[in-house]
Coordinates of C-alpha atoms and ligand atoms in Angstrom, one line a residue:
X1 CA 86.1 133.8 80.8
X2 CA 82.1 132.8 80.5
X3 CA 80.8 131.2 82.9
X4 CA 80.3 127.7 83.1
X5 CA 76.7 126.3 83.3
X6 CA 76.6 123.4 86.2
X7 CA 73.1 121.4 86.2
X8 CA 71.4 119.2 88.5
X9 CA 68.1 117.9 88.7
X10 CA 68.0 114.9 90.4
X11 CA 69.0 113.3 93.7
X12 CA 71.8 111.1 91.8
X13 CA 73.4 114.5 90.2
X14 CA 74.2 116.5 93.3
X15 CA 77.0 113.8 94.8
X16 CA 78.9 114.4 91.2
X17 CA 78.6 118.2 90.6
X18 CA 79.8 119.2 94.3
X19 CA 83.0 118.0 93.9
X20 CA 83.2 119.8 90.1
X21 CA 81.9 123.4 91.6
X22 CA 84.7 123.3 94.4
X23 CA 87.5 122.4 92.1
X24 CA 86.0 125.3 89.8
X25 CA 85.9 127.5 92.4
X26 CA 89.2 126.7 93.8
X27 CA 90.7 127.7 90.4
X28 CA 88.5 130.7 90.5
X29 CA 86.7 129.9 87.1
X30 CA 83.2 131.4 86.9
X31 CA 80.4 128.9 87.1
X32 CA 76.6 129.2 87.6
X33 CA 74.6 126.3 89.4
X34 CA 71.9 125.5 87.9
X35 CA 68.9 123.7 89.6
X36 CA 65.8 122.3 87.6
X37 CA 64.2 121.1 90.8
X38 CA 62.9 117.6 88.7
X39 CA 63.5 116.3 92.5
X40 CA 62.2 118.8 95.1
X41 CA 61.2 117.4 98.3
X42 CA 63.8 118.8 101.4
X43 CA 64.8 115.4 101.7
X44 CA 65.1 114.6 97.9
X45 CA 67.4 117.6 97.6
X46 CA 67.8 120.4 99.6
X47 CA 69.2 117.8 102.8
X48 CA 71.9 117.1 99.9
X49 CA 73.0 120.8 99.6
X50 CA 73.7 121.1 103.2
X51 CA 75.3 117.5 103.7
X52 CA 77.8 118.6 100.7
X53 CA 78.4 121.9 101.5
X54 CA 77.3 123.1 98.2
X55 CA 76.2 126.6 98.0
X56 CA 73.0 127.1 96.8
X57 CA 71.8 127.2 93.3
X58 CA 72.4 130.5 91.6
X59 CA 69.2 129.5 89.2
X60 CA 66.3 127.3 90.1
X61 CA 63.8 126.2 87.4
X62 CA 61.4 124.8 89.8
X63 CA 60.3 122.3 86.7
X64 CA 59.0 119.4 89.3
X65 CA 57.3 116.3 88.8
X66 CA 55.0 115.4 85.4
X67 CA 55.0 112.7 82.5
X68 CA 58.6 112.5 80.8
X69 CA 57.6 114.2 77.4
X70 CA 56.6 117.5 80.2
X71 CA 59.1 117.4 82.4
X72 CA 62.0 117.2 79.8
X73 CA 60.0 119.8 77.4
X74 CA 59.6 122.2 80.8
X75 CA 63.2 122.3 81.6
X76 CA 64.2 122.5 77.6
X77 CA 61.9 125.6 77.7
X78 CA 63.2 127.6 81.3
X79 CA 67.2 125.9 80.3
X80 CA 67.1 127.8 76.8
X81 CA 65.8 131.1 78.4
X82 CA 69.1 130.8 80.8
X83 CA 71.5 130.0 78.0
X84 CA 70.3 133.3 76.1
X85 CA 70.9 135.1 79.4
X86 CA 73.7 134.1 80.4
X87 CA 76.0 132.9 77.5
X88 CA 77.8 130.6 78.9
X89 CA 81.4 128.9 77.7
X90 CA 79.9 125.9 78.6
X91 CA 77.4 123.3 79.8
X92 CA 77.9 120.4 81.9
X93 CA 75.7 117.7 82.6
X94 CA 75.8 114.7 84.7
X95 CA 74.7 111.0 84.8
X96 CA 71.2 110.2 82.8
X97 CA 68.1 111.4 83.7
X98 CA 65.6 114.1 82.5
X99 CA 67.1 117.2 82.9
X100 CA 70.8 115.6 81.6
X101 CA 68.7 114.9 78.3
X102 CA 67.0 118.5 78.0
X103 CA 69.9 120.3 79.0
X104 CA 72.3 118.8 76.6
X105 CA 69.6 119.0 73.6
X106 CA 69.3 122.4 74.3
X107 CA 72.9 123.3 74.7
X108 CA 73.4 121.8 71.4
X109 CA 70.9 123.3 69.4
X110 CA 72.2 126.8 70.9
X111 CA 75.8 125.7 70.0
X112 CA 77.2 126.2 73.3
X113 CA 79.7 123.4 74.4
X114 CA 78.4 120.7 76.5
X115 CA 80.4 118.3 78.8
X116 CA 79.0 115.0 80.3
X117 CA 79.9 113.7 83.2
X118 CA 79.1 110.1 83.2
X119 CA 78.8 109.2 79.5
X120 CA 79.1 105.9 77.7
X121 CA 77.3 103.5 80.0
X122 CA 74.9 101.4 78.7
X123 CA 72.6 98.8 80.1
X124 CA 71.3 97.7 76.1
X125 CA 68.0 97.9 77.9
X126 CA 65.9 101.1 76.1
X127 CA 63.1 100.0 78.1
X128 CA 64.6 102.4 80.9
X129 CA 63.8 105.9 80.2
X130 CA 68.0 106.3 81.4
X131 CA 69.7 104.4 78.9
X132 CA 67.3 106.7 76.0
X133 CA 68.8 109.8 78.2
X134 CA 72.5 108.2 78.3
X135 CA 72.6 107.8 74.4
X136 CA 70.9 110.8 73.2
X137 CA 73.2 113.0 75.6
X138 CA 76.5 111.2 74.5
X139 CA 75.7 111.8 70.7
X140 CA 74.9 115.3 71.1
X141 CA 77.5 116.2 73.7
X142 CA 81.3 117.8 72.7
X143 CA 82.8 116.2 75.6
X144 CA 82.4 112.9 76.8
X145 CA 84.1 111.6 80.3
X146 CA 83.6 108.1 81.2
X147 CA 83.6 106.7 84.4
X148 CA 85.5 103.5 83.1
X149 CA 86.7 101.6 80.1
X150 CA 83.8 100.1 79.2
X151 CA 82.5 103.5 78.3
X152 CA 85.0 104.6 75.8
X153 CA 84.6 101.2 73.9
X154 CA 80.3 101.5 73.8
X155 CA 81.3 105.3 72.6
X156 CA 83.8 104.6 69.8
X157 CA 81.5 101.2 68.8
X158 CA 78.5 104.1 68.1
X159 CA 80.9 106.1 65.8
X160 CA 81.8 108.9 68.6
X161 CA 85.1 110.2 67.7
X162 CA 87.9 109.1 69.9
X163 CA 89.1 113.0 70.2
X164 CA 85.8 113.7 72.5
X165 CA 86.1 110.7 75.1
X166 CA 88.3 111.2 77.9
X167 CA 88.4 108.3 80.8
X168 CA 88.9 110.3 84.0
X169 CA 87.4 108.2 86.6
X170 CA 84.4 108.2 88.8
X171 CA 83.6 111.7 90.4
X172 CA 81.0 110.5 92.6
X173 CA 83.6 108.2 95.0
X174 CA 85.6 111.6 95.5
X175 CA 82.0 113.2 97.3
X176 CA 82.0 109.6 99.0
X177 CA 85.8 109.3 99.6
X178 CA 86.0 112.7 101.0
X179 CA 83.0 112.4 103.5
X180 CA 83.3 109.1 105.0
X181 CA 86.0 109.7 107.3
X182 CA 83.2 112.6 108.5
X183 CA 80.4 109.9 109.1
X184 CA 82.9 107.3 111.2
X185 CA 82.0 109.1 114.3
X186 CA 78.3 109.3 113.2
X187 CA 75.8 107.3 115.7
X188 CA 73.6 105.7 113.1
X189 CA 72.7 102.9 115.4
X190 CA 70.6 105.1 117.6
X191 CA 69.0 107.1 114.7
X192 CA 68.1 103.9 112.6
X193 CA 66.9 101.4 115.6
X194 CA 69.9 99.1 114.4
X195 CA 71.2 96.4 117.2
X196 CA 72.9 93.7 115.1
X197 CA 74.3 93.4 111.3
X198 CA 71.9 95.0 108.8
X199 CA 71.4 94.8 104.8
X200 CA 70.6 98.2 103.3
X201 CA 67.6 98.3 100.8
X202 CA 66.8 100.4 98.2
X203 CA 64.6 100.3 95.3
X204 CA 63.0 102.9 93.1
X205 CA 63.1 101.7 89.1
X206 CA 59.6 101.4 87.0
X207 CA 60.5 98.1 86.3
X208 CA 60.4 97.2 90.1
X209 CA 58.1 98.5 91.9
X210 CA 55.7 99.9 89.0
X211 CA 54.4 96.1 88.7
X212 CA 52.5 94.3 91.4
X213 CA 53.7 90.9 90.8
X214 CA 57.7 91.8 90.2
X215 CA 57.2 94.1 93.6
X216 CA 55.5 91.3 95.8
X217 CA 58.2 88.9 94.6
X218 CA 61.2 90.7 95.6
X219 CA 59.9 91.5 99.4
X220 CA 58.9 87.4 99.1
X221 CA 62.7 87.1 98.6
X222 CA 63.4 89.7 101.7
X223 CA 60.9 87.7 103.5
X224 CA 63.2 84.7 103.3
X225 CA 66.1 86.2 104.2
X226 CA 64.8 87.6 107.3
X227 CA 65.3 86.1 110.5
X228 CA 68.8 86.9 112.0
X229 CA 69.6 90.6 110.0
X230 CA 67.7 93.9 110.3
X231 CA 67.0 95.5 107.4
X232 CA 66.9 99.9 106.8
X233 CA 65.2 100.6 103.9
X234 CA 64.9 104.1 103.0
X235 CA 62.3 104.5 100.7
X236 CA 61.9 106.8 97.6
X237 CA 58.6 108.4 97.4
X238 CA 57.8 106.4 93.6
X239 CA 58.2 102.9 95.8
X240 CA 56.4 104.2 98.9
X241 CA 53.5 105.2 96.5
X242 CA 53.4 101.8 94.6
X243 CA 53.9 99.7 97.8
X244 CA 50.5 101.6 99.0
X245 CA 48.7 101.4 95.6
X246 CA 49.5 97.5 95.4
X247 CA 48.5 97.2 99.2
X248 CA 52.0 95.7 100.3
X249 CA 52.9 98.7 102.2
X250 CA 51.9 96.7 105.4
X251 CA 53.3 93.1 104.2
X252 CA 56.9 95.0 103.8
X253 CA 56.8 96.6 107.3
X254 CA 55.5 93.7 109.1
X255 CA 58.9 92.0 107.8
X256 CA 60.9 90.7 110.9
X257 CA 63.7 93.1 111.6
X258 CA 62.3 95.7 109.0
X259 CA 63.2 99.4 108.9
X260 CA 61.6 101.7 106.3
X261 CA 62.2 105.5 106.6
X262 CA 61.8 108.4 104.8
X263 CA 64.6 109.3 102.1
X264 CA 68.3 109.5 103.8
X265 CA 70.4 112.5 103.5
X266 CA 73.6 111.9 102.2
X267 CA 75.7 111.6 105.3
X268 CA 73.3 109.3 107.0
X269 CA 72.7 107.4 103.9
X270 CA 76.7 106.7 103.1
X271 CA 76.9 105.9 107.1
X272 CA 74.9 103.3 106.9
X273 CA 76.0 101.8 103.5
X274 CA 79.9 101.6 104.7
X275 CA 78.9 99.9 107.9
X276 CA 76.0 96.9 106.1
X277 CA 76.5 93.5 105.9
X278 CA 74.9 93.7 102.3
X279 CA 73.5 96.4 100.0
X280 CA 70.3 95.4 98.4
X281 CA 69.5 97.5 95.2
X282 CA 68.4 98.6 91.8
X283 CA 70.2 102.1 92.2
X284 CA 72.8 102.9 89.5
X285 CA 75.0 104.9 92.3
X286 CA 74.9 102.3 95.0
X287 CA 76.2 99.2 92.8
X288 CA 79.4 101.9 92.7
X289 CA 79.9 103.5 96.0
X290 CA 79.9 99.9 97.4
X291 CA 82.5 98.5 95.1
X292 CA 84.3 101.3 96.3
X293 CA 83.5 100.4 99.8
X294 CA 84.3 97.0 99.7
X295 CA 80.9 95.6 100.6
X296 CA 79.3 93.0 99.2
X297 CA 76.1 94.4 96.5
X298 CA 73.0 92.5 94.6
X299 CA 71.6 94.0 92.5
X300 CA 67.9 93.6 91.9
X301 CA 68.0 94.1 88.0
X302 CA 68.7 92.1 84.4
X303 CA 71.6 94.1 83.3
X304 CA 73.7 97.2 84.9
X305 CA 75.0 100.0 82.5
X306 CA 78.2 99.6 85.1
X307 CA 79.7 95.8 84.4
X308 CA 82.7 96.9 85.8
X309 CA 81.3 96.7 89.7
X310 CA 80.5 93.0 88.4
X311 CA 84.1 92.2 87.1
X312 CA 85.9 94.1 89.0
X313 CA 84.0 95.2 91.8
X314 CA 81.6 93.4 94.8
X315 CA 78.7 93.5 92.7
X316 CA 76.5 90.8 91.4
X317 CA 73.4 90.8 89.5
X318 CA 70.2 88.5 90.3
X319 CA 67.6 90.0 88.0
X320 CA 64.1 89.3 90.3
X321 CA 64.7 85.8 90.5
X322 CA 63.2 85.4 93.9
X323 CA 65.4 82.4 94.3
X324 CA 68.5 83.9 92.8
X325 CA 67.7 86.8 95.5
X326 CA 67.5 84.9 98.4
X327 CA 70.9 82.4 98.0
X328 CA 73.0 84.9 97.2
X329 CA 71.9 86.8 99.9
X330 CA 72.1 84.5 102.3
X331 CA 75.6 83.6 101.4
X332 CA 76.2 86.9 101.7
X333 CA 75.3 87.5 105.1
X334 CA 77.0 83.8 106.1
X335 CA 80.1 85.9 105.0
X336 CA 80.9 84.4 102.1
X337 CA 79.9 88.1 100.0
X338 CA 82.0 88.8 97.2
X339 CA 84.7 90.8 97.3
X340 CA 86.9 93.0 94.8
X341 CA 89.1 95.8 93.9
X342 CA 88.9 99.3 93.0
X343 CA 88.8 100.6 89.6
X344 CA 91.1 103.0 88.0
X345 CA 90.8 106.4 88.9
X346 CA 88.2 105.9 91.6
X347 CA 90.5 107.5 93.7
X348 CA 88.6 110.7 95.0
X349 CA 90.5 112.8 92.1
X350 CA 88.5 112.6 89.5
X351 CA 86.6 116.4 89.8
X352 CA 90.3 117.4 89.3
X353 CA 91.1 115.4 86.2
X354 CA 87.8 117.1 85.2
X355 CA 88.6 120.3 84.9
X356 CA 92.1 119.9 83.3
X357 CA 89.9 118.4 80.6
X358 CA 87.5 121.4 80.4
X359 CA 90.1 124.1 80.5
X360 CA 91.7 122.0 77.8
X361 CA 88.3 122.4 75.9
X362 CA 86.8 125.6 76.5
X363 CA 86.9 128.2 73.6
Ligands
LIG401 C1 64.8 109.9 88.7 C2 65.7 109.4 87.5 C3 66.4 108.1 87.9 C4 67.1 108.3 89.2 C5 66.2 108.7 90.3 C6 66.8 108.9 91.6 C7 64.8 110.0 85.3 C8 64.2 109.5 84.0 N1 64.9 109.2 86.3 O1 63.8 108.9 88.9 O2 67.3 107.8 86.8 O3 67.7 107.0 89.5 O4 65.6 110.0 89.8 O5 65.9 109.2 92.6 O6 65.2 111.2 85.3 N2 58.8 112.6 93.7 C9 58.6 113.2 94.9 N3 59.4 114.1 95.4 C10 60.5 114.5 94.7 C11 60.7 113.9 93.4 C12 59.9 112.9 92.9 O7 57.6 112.8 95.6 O8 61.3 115.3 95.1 C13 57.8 111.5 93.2 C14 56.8 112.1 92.3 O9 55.6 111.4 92.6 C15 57.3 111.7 90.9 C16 58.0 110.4 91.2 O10 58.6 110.6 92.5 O11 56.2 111.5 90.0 C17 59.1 110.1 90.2 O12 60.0 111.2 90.1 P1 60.9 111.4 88.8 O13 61.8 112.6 88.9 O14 59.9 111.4 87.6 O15 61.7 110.1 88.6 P2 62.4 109.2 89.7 O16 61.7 107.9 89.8 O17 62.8 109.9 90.9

């Protein structure tokens, strides 16, 4: 058989291909791993790698940082060069950001099958460069795995055969499912500074942190939930540089109880989120791993391309209402959080459902 293409680019990707490359490998079923390196930083990557035990990429493109039209064109460019290469049987692509989009547009125009993982979400917002990546990939792509329900309806409403879409579950809990009993034993109290209950922050979207005003308002909201919490906030490079542009760098750290650190590996970073009070977050990944968890999530956007943490899950969505913010996080930490259930197939066996699908599809 030819081998199967496996890409990552981005922080959010490596949590869902590890768990596809071992079940490949366990079946002994070639596959390459393919790295762009749109994130590149140790602890944007690399610290990823070694916390999931995923071998290192067999390919890296090295396309790093640049406007979207250059970083999508550069990995389009080195992604085709591999594809002639290598010929694979197939392509598979995760979640929605740059190098999903390029990878899958060139896979297509080279005819080679291509698989994503992740498809069908949508937030209705194409003010987010993701949901542009989510719908472009999904109407090019062969096959189409959704994480839940909700995906195979927005799939078959945009005319995408019903043959392609296969629900199989969220891959992403089985990376968290299968490391947490790992981090039990972990001393993050030590390592973070943590003496009582925390909230976990993070935020990294455009339409957060690119904007003074939105920005200052949601650490005026974390202002006024200080007082009795801590807060560990590990913060993405994009939000670190904003915070200094915009001068509230200093406003943010001087918040009682405040925590901000570099980027968190993986293990670190699902240690702390299993044992928080409250997540606080505009992260895609983090509404999910903690309606997996159990623990109680706002989230600090106007819509979420995954309702099912809302309607099933402990999720809720405030927009950056400062007020909205603060009550419900306050509640919250009073104990009155929301709680919920798991959905279907979140079970830690999804990478397995995975490749019965792409056996069943491979030429
Ligand atoms: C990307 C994804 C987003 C995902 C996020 C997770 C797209 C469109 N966006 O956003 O969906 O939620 O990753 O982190 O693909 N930078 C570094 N070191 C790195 C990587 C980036 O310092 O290793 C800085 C650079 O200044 C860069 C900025 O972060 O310009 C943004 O990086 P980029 O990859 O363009 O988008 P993210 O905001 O990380």
């Amino acid at each position: 058989m030819k081998p199967v293409i496996l890409v990552v680019g981005a922080r959010p990707n490596f949590m869902k291909i590890a768990p596809i490359q071992k079940e490949l490998d366990k079946r002994k079923i070639p596959n390459i791993l393919l790295h762009t390196g749109q994130h590149y930083d140790d602890n944007m990557s690399k610290v990823f790698f070694d916390d999931l035990k995923m071998k290192k990429p067999d390919i890296y493109l090295g396309v790093g940082s640049g406007s979207h039209a250059k970083q999508t064109a550069k990995v389009m460019v080195e992604f085709e060069n591999v594809c002639n290469e290598h010929d694979p049987s197939m392509v598979v692509v995760v979640g929605d950001v740059n190098s999903t989009l390029a990878c899958s547009l060139v896979s297509a125009k080279l005819n080679i099958k291509c698989a994503h993982v992740e498809a069908g979400l949508r937030s209705f917002d194409r003010d987010m460069p993701e949901e542009i990546n989510r719908i472009v990939t999904d109407s090019i792509s062969d096959i189409l795995l959704t994480p839940s329900s909700d995906g195979d309806e927005n799939l078959l409403k945009e005319g995408i055969p019903e043959s392609k879409i296969f629900m199989i579950g969220n891959v992403m809990i089985d990376s968290l499912f299968s490391n947490l009993e790992a981090v039990k034993s972990k001393d993050i109290s030590a390592k973070f500074g943590l003496e009582k209950d925390y909230a976990l922050i993070t935020l990294h979207r455009p339409s957060n942190v690119d904007e003074k005003e939105t920005f200052e308002r949601i650490i005026s909201a974390i202002e006024d939930i200080s007082g009795n919490i801590q807060f560990v906030f590990p913060m993405h490079p994009r939000t670190r540089k904003m915070a200094v542009k915009f001068d509230l760098f200093e406003r943010l750290q001087s918040i009682e109880g405040m925590n901000i650190t570099e980027p968190a590996g993986y293990l670190d970073f699902i240690a702390l989120m299993s044992k928080s009070k409250l997540v606080l977050t505009d992260s895609g990944g983090l509404q999910e791993e903690t309606t997996a968890l159990g623990i109680p999530c706002i989230t600090i956007r106007e819509n979420t391309e995954r309702p099912v943490t809302i309607t099933e899950g402990t999720n809720q969505l405030v927009g950056t209402d400062r007020d909205k913010i603060v009550k419900i996080g306050k509640e919250t930490l009073e104990g009155n959080g929301k709680s919920g259930r798991i959905p279907k197939f979140w079970d830690g066996k999804t990478a397995q459902r995975i490749v019965d699908v792409l056996l069943e599809n491979v030429d």
